[in-house]
Short mmCIF file of C-alpha atoms in Angstrom, two decimals:
data_model
loop_
_atom_site.label_atom_id
_atom_site.label_comp_id
_atom_site.label_asym_id
_atom_site.label_seq_id
_atom_site.Cartn_x
_atom_site.Cartn_y
_atom_site.Cartn_z
CA MET A 1 0.00 0.00 0.00
CA LYS A 2 2.85 2.38 0.84
CA LYS A 3 4.52 1.71 -2.52
CA ASN A 4 1.27 2.43 -4.35
CA SER A 5 0.83 5.61 -2.32
CA LYS A 6 4.36 6.78 -3.12
CA PHE A 7 3.90 6.02 -6.80
CA GLY A 8 0.58 7.87 -6.82
CA ASN A 9 2.13 10.91 -5.17
CA PHE A 10 5.04 10.85 -7.63
CA TYR A 11 2.66 10.55 -10.60
CA LEU A 12 0.49 13.40 -9.30
CA GLY A 13 3.53 15.58 -8.66
CA LEU A 14 4.87 14.87 -12.15
CA ASN A 15 1.53 15.86 -13.70
CA PHE A 16 1.45 19.12 -11.77
CA PHE A 17 5.08 19.81 -12.73
CA LEU A 18 4.40 19.30 -16.45
CA MET A 19 1.18 21.35 -16.28
CA TYR A 20 2.58 24.37 -14.46
CA LEU A 21 6.14 24.44 -15.83
CA PRO A 22 5.15 26.38 -19.02
CA ILE A 23 3.23 28.89 -16.90
CA ALA A 24 6.22 29.36 -14.60
CA VAL A 25 8.53 29.87 -17.60
CA VAL A 26 6.19 32.53 -19.04
CA ILE A 27 6.07 34.38 -15.71
CA ILE A 28 9.85 34.25 -15.24
CA PHE A 29 10.69 35.45 -18.75
CA SER A 30 8.16 38.28 -18.50
CA PHE A 31 10.69 39.87 -16.10
CA ASN A 32 13.67 39.05 -18.31
CA GLU A 33 15.76 41.99 -19.46
CA SER A 34 16.66 40.28 -22.73
CA LYS A 35 14.25 40.12 -25.63
CA LEU A 36 15.28 36.57 -26.52
CA PRO A 37 13.54 33.89 -24.39
CA VAL A 38 16.67 31.75 -24.25
CA ARG A 39 18.29 32.62 -20.95
CA PHE A 40 17.54 34.95 -18.07
CA THR A 41 19.96 37.90 -18.25
CA GLY A 42 18.53 40.12 -15.53
CA PHE A 43 15.38 41.36 -13.77
CA SER A 44 13.48 44.12 -15.56
CA LEU A 45 9.96 45.60 -15.75
CA LYS A 46 10.47 47.17 -19.16
CA TRP A 47 8.19 44.67 -20.92
CA TYR A 48 5.32 45.64 -18.64
CA GLU A 49 6.00 49.27 -19.48
CA ALA A 50 6.08 48.36 -23.17
CA LEU A 51 2.77 46.52 -22.74
CA ILE A 52 1.13 49.65 -21.34
CA HIS A 53 2.18 51.61 -24.44
CA ASN A 54 1.24 48.86 -26.92
CA SER A 55 -2.13 50.19 -28.02
CA ALA A 56 -2.70 47.48 -30.64
CA LEU A 57 -2.26 44.65 -28.12
CA LEU A 58 -4.44 46.36 -25.51
CA GLU A 59 -7.13 47.00 -28.11
CA ALA A 60 -7.08 43.31 -29.07
CA LEU A 61 -7.40 42.37 -25.38
CA CYS A 62 -10.32 44.77 -24.98
CA ASN A 63 -12.04 43.28 -28.04
CA SER A 64 -11.57 39.76 -26.66
CA LEU A 65 -13.04 40.73 -23.28
CA ILE A 66 -16.04 42.45 -24.87
CA LEU A 67 -16.57 39.50 -27.20
CA GLY A 68 -16.20 36.93 -24.41
CA VAL A 69 -18.62 38.68 -22.05
CA SER A 70 -21.18 39.40 -24.78
CA SER A 71 -21.14 35.87 -26.20
CA CYS A 72 -21.44 34.42 -22.68
CA LEU A 73 -24.45 36.60 -21.84
CA VAL A 74 -26.25 35.66 -25.05
CA SER A 75 -25.27 32.00 -24.71
CA ALA A 76 -26.40 31.91 -21.07
CA VAL A 77 -29.90 33.01 -22.04
CA ILE A 78 -30.16 30.65 -25.03
CA GLY A 79 -28.50 27.69 -23.28
CA THR A 80 -30.52 28.02 -20.08
CA LEU A 81 -33.86 28.33 -21.86
CA GLY A 82 -32.88 25.49 -24.20
CA ALA A 83 -31.99 23.16 -21.32
CA VAL A 84 -35.20 24.00 -19.44
CA GLY A 85 -37.22 23.47 -22.62
CA LEU A 86 -35.56 20.11 -23.33
CA ALA A 87 -36.14 19.00 -19.73
CA GLY A 88 -39.88 19.54 -20.17
CA VAL A 89 -40.06 17.69 -23.50
CA HIS A 90 -41.06 14.03 -23.48
CA TRP A 91 -41.15 13.35 -27.21
CA LYS A 92 -39.57 10.32 -28.82
CA THR A 93 -37.26 12.65 -30.74
CA LYS A 94 -35.88 14.21 -27.53
CA GLY A 95 -32.59 12.31 -27.86
CA ILE A 96 -32.11 13.60 -31.40
CA MET A 97 -32.83 17.16 -30.27
CA GLU A 98 -30.27 16.89 -27.47
CA TYR A 99 -27.69 15.51 -29.91
CA ILE A 100 -28.30 18.38 -32.35
CA SER A 101 -28.00 20.94 -29.53
CA ILE A 102 -24.43 19.86 -28.71
CA LEU A 103 -23.42 19.23 -32.33
CA PRO A 104 -21.17 22.35 -32.55
CA LEU A 105 -18.86 20.74 -29.99
CA MET A 106 -18.41 17.64 -32.16
CA VAL A 107 -17.81 19.43 -35.46
CA PRO A 108 -14.11 20.30 -36.06
CA GLU A 109 -13.49 24.00 -35.59
CA ILE A 110 -12.06 24.50 -39.06
CA ILE A 111 -15.22 23.06 -40.64
CA LEU A 112 -17.50 25.07 -38.34
CA GLY A 113 -15.53 28.22 -39.17
CA MET A 114 -15.82 27.60 -42.92
CA VAL A 115 -19.57 26.95 -42.63
CA LEU A 116 -20.12 30.11 -40.62
CA MET A 117 -18.04 32.16 -43.06
CA ALA A 118 -20.09 30.87 -46.01
CA PHE A 119 -23.33 31.46 -44.11
CA PHE A 120 -22.44 35.06 -43.25
CA TYR A 121 -21.32 35.67 -46.83
CA MET A 122 -24.69 34.42 -48.11
CA LEU A 123 -26.48 36.77 -45.69
CA LYS A 124 -24.14 39.60 -46.80
CA LEU A 125 -23.28 40.41 -43.19
CA PRO A 126 -20.23 42.63 -42.78
CA PHE A 127 -17.47 40.65 -41.12
CA GLY A 128 -16.52 42.11 -37.78
CA MET A 129 -17.69 42.12 -34.17
CA LEU A 130 -21.23 41.02 -35.08
CA THR A 131 -20.11 37.91 -36.97
CA LEU A 132 -17.60 37.15 -34.21
CA LEU A 133 -20.37 37.40 -31.62
CA ILE A 134 -22.64 35.06 -33.57
CA GLY A 135 -19.83 32.60 -34.24
CA HIS A 136 -18.71 32.47 -30.61
CA THR A 137 -22.29 32.13 -29.41
CA VAL A 138 -22.74 29.08 -31.64
CA PHE A 139 -20.02 27.09 -29.87
CA CYS A 140 -20.59 28.62 -26.41
CA VAL A 141 -24.25 27.63 -26.10
CA PRO A 142 -23.61 23.84 -25.80
CA TYR A 143 -21.29 24.33 -22.80
CA ILE A 144 -23.97 26.16 -20.83
CA LEU A 145 -26.74 23.88 -22.06
CA MET A 146 -24.92 20.74 -20.86
CA GLU A 147 -24.14 22.23 -17.44
CA VAL A 148 -27.73 23.41 -16.89
CA LYS A 149 -29.09 20.10 -18.19
CA ALA A 150 -26.99 18.21 -15.65
CA ARG A 151 -28.23 20.52 -12.91
CA LEU A 152 -31.84 20.01 -13.92
CA ALA A 153 -31.39 16.22 -13.87
CA GLY A 154 -30.59 16.39 -10.14
CA MET A 155 -33.40 18.79 -9.29
CA ASP A 156 -36.65 17.57 -7.76
CA PRO A 157 -39.49 18.51 -10.16
CA ALA A 158 -41.90 18.51 -7.21
CA LEU A 159 -40.46 21.85 -6.08
CA GLU A 160 -41.70 23.71 -9.13
CA GLU A 161 -44.98 21.77 -9.05
CA ALA A 162 -45.50 22.84 -5.44
CA ALA A 163 -44.98 26.47 -6.43
CA ARG A 164 -47.51 26.09 -9.21
CA ASP A 165 -49.99 24.55 -6.76
CA LEU A 166 -49.55 27.53 -4.45
CA GLY A 167 -50.63 29.90 -7.21
CA ALA A 168 -47.38 30.88 -8.88
CA GLY A 169 -47.44 31.25 -12.66
CA PRO A 170 -44.96 29.51 -14.95
CA MET A 171 -42.68 32.55 -15.12
CA ARG A 172 -42.80 33.19 -11.36
CA ALA A 173 -42.11 29.53 -10.59
CA PHE A 174 -39.15 29.57 -12.96
CA LEU A 175 -37.65 32.79 -11.55
CA ASP A 176 -38.20 31.94 -7.86
CA ILE A 177 -37.60 28.17 -7.83
CA THR A 178 -35.92 26.78 -10.94
CA LEU A 179 -33.49 29.59 -11.79
CA PRO A 180 -31.86 29.86 -8.32
CA LEU A 181 -31.39 26.08 -8.24
CA ILE A 182 -29.78 25.89 -11.67
CA MET A 183 -27.75 29.09 -11.27
CA PRO A 184 -24.54 27.24 -10.28
CA GLY A 185 -24.78 25.32 -13.57
CA VAL A 186 -25.37 28.55 -15.49
CA LEU A 187 -22.35 30.21 -13.87
CA SER A 188 -20.01 27.24 -14.34
CA GLY A 189 -21.10 26.85 -17.96
CA SER A 190 -20.67 30.57 -18.58
CA LEU A 191 -17.16 30.57 -17.12
CA LEU A 192 -16.21 27.62 -19.32
CA ALA A 193 -17.74 29.31 -22.36
CA PHE A 194 -15.88 32.55 -21.55
CA ALA A 195 -12.58 30.67 -21.36
CA MET A 196 -13.24 28.97 -24.70
CA SER A 197 -14.20 32.30 -26.29
CA MET A 198 -11.03 34.00 -25.04
CA ASP A 199 -8.95 31.09 -26.35
CA ASP A 200 -10.53 30.63 -29.79
CA VAL A 201 -8.38 31.20 -32.86
CA VAL A 202 -9.67 29.01 -35.71
CA ILE A 203 -13.30 30.12 -35.86
CA SER A 204 -12.37 33.74 -35.16
CA ILE A 205 -10.01 33.82 -38.15
CA PHE A 206 -12.80 32.69 -40.50
CA VAL A 207 -15.50 35.08 -39.25
CA ASN A 208 -13.29 38.05 -38.37
CA GLY A 209 -13.19 41.31 -40.30
CA PRO A 210 -10.17 43.41 -41.27
CA ARG A 211 -10.87 46.12 -38.70
CA VAL A 212 -11.31 43.92 -35.61
CA SER A 213 -8.57 41.88 -33.98
CA THR A 214 -8.92 39.67 -30.93
CA LEU A 215 -6.07 38.75 -28.62
CA PRO A 216 -5.62 35.13 -29.84
CA ILE A 217 -5.55 36.31 -33.48
CA LYS A 218 -3.07 39.06 -32.57
CA VAL A 219 -0.75 36.55 -30.87
CA TYR A 220 -1.15 34.08 -33.73
CA THR A 221 -0.21 36.65 -36.37
CA GLN A 222 2.86 37.70 -34.34
CA LEU A 223 4.16 34.14 -34.39
CA LYS A 224 5.39 34.76 -37.95
CA THR A 225 7.70 37.55 -36.82
CA GLY A 226 8.37 36.26 -33.31
CA VAL A 227 6.46 36.75 -30.08
CA THR A 228 7.90 39.55 -27.95
CA PRO A 229 8.13 39.36 -24.13
CA GLU A 230 5.20 41.76 -24.03
CA ILE A 231 3.01 38.71 -24.61
CA ASN A 232 4.61 37.06 -21.58
CA ALA A 233 3.87 40.18 -19.54
CA LEU A 234 0.26 40.21 -20.70
CA CYS A 235 -0.15 36.50 -19.87
CA THR A 236 1.27 37.14 -16.39
CA VAL A 237 -1.16 40.01 -15.79
CA LEU A 238 -4.12 37.92 -16.95
CA LEU A 239 -3.00 35.04 -14.75
CA ALA A 240 -2.70 37.36 -11.75
CA VAL A 241 -6.18 38.79 -12.34
CA THR A 242 -7.65 35.29 -12.69
CA LEU A 243 -5.96 34.17 -9.47
CA LEU A 244 -7.21 37.29 -7.66
CA VAL A 245 -10.79 36.66 -8.80
CA PHE A 246 -10.53 33.03 -7.67
CA LEU A 247 -9.22 34.03 -4.23
CA ILE A 248 -11.98 36.60 -3.76
CA TYR A 249 -14.60 34.05 -4.79
CA SER A 250 -13.17 31.43 -2.41
CA PHE A 251 -13.11 33.96 0.44
CA LEU A 252 -16.72 35.03 -0.13
CA ARG A 253 -17.84 31.40 -0.40
CA ARG A 254 -16.14 30.45 2.87
CA LYS A 255 -17.65 33.48 4.59
CA LYS A 256 -21.09 32.53 3.31
CA ASN A 257 -20.69 28.94 4.51
CA LYS A 258 -19.66 30.15 7.99
CA LEU A 259 -22.77 32.33 8.21
CA HIS A 260 -24.94 29.32 7.41
#
C-alpha cells in the first residue's frame, strides 16, 4: 500500500510539474531583461512598461473581453432556456434534439468556421464584431446547455410543481424556484464558455473582419515575426487577475458557509 501511495504521489507531482512548468517559464521570462527567451539575463519591468504603451495589443485584449462577455451573456440566455425546454419535453425525438443541440462541440473548428463564413457571406453580413459574436455564441451555447441540463437532472421537479400549486405562474415559478437552483450550472457553464471564447483562434479567423482583432488572433499573427516578451507580460497580468478573482470568490464562499 505504501509503494502504491508513493507512486501515486510521484505521478500526481509529475503531472502538476508538467502542467505548471510552461506557466512558470512565461512568468519568469516576463521579467527578463533580454528580448530573446533563451536565458535569463537580468530582472526588468520594461516589458510591462512596453505593454502599457502597446495600443494594438491592448485593443485586441479589450475586443476579446467584450466579445467573451457578450457571447457568454447571449449564450447563457439561449442555453438556459434550451436546457429547461428540453427538460420539459417528453417526445420520442428528444434524444435527437439533445444531440443536435451539442453538435457544434463535435464538429471540427475548421469546418465550423468555414460553414459560418459561407453562411455570413450568403447573408451579406459585414465581417466584424457582429459575426464574431454570432460565431462564438454558436459554440458557447452547448457548454452552458450541458451544465444546466446536468443541474436540472438532479433537481426535484416537485419543487416547481408545489410552487404552481400555491398559485405561482410559470414565469414566477421559474424565476423563484428553478433559476436559483440551476444558477450554479449557469455560472459554471458561462465561465467555461468565456474561457473557450477567449482562447478561440480558428473560428475567429474565418469570421473576423479586417478592422477587428482579438487577442488570440493578434498573438497568432505575431508568431510569424516572433512573439515579444510583451506577450509574456500580458499572460502574467491575466494570470494574476484570474488568481485574484478566484481568491476573492473562495473567500466570499467560505464566509457565506460560515454564516450558514
